Coordinates of C-alpha atoms in Angstrom, one line a residue:
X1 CA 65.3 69.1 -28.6
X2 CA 62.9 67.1 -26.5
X3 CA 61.2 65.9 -29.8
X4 CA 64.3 64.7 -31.4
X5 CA 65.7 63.0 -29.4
X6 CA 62.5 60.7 -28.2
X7 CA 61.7 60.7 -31.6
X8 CA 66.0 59.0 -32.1
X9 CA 65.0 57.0 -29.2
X10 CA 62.3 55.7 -30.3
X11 CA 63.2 54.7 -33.5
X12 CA 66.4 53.1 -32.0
X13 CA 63.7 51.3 -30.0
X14 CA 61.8 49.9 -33.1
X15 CA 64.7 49.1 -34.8
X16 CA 64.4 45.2 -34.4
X17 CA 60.7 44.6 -33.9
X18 CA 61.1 43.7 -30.5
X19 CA 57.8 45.6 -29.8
X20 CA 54.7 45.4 -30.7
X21 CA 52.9 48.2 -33.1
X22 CA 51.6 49.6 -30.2
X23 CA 54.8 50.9 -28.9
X24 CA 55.8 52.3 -31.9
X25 CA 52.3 54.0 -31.9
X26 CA 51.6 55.5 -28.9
X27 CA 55.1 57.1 -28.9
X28 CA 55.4 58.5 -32.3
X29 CA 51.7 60.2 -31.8
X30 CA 52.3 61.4 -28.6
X31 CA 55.6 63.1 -30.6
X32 CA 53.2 64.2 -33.4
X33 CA 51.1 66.1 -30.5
X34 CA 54.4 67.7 -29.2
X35 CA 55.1 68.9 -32.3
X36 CA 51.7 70.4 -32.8
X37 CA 52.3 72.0 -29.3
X38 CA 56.1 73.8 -30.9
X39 CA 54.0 75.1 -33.5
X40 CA 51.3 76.6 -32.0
X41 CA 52.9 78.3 -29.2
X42 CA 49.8 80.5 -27.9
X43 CA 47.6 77.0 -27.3
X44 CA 47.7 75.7 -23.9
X45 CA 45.7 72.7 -25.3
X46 CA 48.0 71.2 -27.0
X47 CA 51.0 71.5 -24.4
X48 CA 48.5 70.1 -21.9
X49 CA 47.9 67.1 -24.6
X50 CA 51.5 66.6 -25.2
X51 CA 51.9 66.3 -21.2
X52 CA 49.5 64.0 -20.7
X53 CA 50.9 61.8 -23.7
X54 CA 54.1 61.9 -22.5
X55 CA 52.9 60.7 -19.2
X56 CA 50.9 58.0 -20.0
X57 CA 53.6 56.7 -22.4
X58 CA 56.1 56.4 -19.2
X59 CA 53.1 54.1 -17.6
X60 CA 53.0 51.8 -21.8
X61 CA 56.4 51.9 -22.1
X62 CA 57.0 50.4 -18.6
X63 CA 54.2 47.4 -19.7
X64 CA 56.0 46.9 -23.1
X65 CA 59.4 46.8 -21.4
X66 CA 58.2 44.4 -18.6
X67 CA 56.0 41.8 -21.0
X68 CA 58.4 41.5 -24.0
X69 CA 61.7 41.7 -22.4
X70 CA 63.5 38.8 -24.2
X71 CA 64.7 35.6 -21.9
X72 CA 68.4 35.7 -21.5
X73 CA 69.0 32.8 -23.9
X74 CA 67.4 35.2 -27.1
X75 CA 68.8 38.0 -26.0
X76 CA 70.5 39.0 -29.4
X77 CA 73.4 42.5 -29.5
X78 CA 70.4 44.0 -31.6
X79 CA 67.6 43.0 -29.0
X80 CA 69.9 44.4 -26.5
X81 CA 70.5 47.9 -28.4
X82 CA 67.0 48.4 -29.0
X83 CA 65.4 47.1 -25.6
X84 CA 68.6 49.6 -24.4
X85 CA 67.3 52.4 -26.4
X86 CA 63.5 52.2 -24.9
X87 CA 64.9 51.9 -21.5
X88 CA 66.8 55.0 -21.8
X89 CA 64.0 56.8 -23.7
X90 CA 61.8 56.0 -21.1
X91 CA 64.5 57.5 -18.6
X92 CA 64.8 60.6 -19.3
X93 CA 60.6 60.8 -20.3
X94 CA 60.5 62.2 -16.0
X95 CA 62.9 65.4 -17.5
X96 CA 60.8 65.8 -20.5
X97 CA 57.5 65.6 -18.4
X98 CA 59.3 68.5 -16.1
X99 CA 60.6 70.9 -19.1
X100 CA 57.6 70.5 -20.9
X101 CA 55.8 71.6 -17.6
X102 CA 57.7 74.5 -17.5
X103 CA 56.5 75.0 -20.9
X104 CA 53.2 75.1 -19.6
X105 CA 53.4 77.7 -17.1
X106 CA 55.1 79.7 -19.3
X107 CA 52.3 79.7 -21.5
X108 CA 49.8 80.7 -18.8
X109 CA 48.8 77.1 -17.3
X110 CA 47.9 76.9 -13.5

């Protein structure tokens, strides 16, 4: 569930090129890792990745908020959907961070 719906989010966040590359980049990899971590439930290495990705996207999501917000003059419904969308994404990244956590110990981690 955690992968769907960043991956949604994420895609709503892309939708109107707001972003640069690097956005849509660092988040869809770091859901690539997360689904390597569903599949291979025994690795702790790949949870551990998937933590850290999803960490260090809360820290490039804050910088690609913060630099390309649009002024309020080109601030189009669209702009607002999607810069609405990466917001919220990045919102609820702090839950994801703590189930996936939990995920961790489950599997072992210290």
């Amino acid at each position: 569930a955690i992968i769907l719906v960043h991956w949604l989010l994420t895609l709503w966040g892309c939708m109107n090129y707001l972003f640069p590359a690097s956005y849509a980049w660092g988040n869809f990899s770091v859901l690539a890792v997360g689904i390597w971590a569903i599949v291979q439930r025994d690795s702790l290495d790949a949870i551990v990745m998937f933590l850290t990705g999803l960490l260090l996207t809360v820290l490039t999501d804050i910088v690609h908020i913060c630099v390309f917000y649009p002024s309020n003059g080109h601030l189009t419904d669209v702009k607002r959907f999607s810069m609405g969308m990466a917001i919220f994404s990045l919102l609820l990244k702090p839950g994801s961070c703590y189930f996936v956590y939990r995920m961790y110990r489950e599997r072992g981690g210290e």
